[in-house]
CSV table of C-alpha atoms and ligand atoms in Angstrom, one decimal:
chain,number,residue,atom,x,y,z
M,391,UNK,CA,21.7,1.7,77.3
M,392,UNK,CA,22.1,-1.8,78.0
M,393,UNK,CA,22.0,-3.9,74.7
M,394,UNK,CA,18.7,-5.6,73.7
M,395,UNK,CA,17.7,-9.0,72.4
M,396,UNK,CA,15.6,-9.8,69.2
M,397,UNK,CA,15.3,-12.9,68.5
M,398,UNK,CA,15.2,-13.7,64.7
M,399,UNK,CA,11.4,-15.9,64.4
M,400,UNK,CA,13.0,-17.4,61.1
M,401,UNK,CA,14.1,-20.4,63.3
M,402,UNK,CA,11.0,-20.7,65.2
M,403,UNK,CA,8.5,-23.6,64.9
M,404,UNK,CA,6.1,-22.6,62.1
M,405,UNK,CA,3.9,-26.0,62.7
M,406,UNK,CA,3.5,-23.8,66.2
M,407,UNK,CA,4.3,-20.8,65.9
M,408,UNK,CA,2.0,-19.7,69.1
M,409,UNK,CA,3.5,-21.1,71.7
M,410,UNK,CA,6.8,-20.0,70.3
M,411,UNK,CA,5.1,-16.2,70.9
M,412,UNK,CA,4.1,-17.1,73.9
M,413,UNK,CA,7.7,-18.4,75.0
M,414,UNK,CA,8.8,-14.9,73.9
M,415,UNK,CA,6.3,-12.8,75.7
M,416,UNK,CA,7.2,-14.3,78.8
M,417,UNK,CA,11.1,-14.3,77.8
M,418,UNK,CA,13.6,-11.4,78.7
M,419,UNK,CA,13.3,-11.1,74.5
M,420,UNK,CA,13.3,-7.1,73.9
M,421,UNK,CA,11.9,-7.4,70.2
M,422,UNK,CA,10.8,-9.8,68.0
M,423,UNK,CA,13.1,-9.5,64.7
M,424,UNK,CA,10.8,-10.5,61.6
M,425,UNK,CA,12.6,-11.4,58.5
M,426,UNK,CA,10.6,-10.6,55.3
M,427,UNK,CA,12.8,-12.5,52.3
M,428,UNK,CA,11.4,-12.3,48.5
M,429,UNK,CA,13.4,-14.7,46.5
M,430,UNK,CA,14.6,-11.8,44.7
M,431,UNK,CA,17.3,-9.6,46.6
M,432,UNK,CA,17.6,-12.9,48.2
M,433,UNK,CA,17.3,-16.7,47.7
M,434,UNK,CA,14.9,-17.8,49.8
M,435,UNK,CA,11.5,-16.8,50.4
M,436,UNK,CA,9.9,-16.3,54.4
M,437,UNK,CA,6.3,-14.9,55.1
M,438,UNK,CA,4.5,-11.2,54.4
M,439,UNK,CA,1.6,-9.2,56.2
M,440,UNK,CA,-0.7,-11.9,56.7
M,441,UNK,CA,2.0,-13.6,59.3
M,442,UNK,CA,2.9,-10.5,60.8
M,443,UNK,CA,-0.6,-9.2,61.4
M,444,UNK,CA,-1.2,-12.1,63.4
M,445,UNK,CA,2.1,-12.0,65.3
M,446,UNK,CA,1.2,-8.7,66.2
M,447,UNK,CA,-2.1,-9.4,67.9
M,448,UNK,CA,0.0,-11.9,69.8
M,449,UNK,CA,2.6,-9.8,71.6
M,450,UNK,CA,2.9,-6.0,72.5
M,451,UNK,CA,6.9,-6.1,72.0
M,452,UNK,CA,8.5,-4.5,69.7
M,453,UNK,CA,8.1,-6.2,66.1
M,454,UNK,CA,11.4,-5.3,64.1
M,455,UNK,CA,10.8,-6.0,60.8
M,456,UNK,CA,13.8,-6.7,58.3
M,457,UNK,CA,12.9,-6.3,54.8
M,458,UNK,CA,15.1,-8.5,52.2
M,459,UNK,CA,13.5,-7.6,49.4
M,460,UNK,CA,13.6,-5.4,46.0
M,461,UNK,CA,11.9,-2.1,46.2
M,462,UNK,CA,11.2,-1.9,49.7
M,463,UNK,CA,9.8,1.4,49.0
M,464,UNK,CA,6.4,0.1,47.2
M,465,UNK,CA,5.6,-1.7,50.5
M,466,UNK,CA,6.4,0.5,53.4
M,467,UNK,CA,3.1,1.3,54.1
M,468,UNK,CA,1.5,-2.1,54.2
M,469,UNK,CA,3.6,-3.6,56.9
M,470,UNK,CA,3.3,-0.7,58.6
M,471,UNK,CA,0.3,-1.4,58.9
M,472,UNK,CA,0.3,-5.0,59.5
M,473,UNK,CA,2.0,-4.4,62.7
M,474,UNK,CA,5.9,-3.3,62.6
M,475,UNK,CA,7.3,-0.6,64.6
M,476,UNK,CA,11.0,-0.8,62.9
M,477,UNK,CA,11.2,-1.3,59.1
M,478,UNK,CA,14.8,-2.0,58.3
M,479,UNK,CA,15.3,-1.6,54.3
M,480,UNK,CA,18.8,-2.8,52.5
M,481,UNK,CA,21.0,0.0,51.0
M,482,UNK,CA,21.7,-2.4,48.0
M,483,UNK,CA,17.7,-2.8,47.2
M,484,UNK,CA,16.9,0.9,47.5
M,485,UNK,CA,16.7,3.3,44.7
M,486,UNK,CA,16.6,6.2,46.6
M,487,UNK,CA,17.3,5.2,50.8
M,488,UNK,CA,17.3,8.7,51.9
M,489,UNK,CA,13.3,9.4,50.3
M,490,UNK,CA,12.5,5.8,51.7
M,491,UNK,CA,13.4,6.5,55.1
M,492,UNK,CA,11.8,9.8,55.8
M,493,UNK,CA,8.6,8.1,54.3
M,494,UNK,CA,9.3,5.2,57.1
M,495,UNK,CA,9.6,7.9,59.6
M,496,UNK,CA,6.8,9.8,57.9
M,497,UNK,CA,4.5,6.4,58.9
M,498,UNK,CA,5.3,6.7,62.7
M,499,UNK,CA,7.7,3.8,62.5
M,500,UNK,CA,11.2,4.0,63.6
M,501,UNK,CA,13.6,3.6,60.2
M,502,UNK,CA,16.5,1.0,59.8
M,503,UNK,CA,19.0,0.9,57.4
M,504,UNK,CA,20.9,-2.5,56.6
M,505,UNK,CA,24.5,-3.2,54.7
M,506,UNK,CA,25.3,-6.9,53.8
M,507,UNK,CA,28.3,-7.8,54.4
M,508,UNK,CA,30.4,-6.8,50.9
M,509,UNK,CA,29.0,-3.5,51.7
M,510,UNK,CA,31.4,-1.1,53.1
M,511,UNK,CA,30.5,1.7,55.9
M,512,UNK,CA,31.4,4.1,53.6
M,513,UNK,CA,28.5,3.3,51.7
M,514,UNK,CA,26.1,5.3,55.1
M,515,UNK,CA,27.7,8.3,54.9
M,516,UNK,CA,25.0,10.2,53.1
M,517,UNK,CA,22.4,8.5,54.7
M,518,UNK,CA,22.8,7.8,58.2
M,519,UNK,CA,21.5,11.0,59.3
M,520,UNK,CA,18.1,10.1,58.1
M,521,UNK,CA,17.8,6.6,60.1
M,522,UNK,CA,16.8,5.4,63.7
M,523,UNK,CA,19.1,2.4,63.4
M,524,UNK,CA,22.0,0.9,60.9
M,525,UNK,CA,21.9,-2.9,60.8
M,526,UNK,CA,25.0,-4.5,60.3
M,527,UNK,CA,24.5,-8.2,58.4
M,528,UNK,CA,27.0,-10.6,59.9
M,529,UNK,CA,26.6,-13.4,57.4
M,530,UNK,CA,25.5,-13.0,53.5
M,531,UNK,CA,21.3,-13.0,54.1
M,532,UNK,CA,19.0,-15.2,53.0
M,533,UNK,CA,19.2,-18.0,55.7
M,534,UNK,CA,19.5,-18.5,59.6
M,535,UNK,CA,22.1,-21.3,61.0
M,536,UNK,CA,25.0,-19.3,59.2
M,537,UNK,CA,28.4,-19.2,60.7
M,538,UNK,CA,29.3,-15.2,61.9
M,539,UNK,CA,31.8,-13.0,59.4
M,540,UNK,CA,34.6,-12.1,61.4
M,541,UNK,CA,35.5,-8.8,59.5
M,542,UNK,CA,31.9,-7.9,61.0
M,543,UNK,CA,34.1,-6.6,64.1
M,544,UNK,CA,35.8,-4.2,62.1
M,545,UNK,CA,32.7,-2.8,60.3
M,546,UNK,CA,31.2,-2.4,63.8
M,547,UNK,CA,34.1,0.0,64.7
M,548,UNK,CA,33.8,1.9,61.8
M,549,UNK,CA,30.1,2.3,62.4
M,550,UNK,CA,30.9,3.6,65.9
M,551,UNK,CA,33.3,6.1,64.8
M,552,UNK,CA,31.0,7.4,62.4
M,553,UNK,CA,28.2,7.8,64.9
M,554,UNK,CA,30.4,9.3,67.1
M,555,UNK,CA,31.9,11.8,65.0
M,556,UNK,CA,29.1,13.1,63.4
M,557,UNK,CA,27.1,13.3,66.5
M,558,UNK,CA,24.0,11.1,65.8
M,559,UNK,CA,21.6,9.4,68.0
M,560,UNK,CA,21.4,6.5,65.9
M,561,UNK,CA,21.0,2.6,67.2
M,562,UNK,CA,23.6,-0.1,66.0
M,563,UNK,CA,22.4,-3.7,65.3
M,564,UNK,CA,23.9,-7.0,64.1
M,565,UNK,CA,22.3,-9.7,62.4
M,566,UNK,CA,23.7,-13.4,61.6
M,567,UNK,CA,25.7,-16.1,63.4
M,568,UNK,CA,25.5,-14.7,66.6
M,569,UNK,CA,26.0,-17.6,69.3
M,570,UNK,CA,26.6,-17.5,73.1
M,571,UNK,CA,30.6,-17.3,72.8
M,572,UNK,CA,30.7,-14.6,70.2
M,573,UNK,CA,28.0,-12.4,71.8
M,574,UNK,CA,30.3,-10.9,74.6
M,575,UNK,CA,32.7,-9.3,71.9
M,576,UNK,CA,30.0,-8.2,70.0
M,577,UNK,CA,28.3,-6.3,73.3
M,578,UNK,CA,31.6,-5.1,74.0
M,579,UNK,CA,31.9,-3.3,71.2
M,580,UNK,CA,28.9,-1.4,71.5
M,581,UNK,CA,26.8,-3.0,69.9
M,582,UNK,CA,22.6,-2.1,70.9
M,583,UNK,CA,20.8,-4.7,69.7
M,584,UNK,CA,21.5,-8.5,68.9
M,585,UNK,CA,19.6,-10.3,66.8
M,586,UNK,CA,19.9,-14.5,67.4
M,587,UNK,CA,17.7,-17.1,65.2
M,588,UNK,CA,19.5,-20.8,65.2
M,589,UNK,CA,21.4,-19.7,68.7
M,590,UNK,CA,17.9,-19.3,70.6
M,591,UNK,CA,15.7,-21.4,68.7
M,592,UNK,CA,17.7,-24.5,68.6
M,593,UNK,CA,18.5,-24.4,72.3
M,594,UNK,CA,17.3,-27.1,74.3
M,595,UNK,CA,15.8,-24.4,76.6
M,596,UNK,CA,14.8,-21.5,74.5
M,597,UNK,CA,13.9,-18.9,76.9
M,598,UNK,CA,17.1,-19.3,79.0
M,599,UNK,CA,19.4,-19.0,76.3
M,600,UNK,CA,17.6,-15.6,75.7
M,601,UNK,CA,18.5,-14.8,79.5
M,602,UNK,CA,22.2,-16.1,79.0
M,603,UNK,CA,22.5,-13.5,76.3
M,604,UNK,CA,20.6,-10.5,78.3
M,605,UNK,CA,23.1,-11.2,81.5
M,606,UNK,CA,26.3,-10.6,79.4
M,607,UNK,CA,27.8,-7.8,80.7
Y,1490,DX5,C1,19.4,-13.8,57.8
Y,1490,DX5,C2,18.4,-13.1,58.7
Y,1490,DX5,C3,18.8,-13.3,60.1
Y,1490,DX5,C4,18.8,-14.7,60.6
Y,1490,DX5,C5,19.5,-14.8,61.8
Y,1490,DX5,O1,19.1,-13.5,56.5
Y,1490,DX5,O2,18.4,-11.8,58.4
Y,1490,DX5,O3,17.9,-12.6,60.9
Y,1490,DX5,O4,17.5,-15.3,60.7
Y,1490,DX5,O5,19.6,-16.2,62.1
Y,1490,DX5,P1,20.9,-16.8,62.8
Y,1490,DX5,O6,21.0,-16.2,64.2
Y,1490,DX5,O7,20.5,-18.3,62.9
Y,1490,DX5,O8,22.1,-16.5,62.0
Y,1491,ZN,ZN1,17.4,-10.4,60.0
């Protein structure tokens, strides 16, 4: 598969966030990536249901819905309904990951699992079987406009090799500092899905910077 853009709404225009939407709907954007941040697994707080229920009346594209917060477990269900079709939970906020993503996939919704950057790969091994996707974080979460982690490249070979070895159909994302020189190594090493907040949303011309990081072959 060709690798697929989400753009991260976190740097979008919140005064107007509409026409943002709209901008995406008629973008080569693949999924919106939603970032749901508590002030408690991370230092900054971002928006809940309410926002998301209304983003998805605005747009039939994928709504990929990253959950920095505590517990994800306790809230599964409610932005499932408000909307998402991915619900990415954080191995290091998860009492049980394995229990909380058969309930995601239990809900009809397609189940991610995400490691921070201090996390090792190691740390999937008994869990990867059980997700639709592993997010790989390529800065420390919390905020967009973060500069990219280089020893994210290694942690993406890893991932692959595990993937491959075991078998598994499972999607590979990153997440953090991803720019328009960076991007081609990333896609080159097989990489799925690239999330982008300060890269797209920043640009002078949103929507093409989207298509500059679709074309990269
Ligand atoms: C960081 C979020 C990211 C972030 C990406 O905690 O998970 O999705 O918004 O933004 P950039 O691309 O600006 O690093
Ligand atoms: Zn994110």
């Amino acid at each position: 598969m060709s690798h697929l853009i989400a753009p991260s709404l976190l740097s979008a225009n919140f005064l107007n966030l509409e026409k943002d939407i709209l901008m995406l709907n008629q973008s080569e954007a693949d999924w919106f990536h939603l970032d749901v941040m508590d002030g408690v697994f991370v230092p900054n707080i971002s928006f809940g249901f309410g926002i998301i229920e209304k983003i998805r009346k605005a747009t039939s594209k994928t709504l990929d819905v990253h959950l920095m917060i505590v517990e994800p477990e306790r809230y599964i269900e409610r932005f499932k309904k408000a909307g998402a079709d991915i619900i990415s939970i954080h191995i290091e906020a998860c009492r049980n990951p394995v229990e909380t993503l058969r309930a995601i996939r239990s809900l009809n919704a397609k189940a991610g699992i995400v490691i921070n950057p201090g996390t090792p790969v190691s740390m999937l091994s008994e869990v990867i079987a059980e997700a639709d996707m592993v997010l790989i974080m390529s800065v420390n979460p919390g905020f967009g406009g973060q500069s990219f982690i280089p020893g994210t490249m290694g942690k993406i070979a890893e991932l692959r090799y595990l993937i491959k070895s075991r078998g598994l159909n499972v999607l590979t994302e990153v997440d953090g500092g991803i720019d328009l020189q960076n991007a081609p190594d990333i896609i080159h090493a097989g990489v799925d899905i690239l999330v982008a907040g300060n890269t797209i949303f920043a640009s002078p011309d949103p929507a093409q910077t989207i298509q500059q990081l679709k074309n990269i072959c």
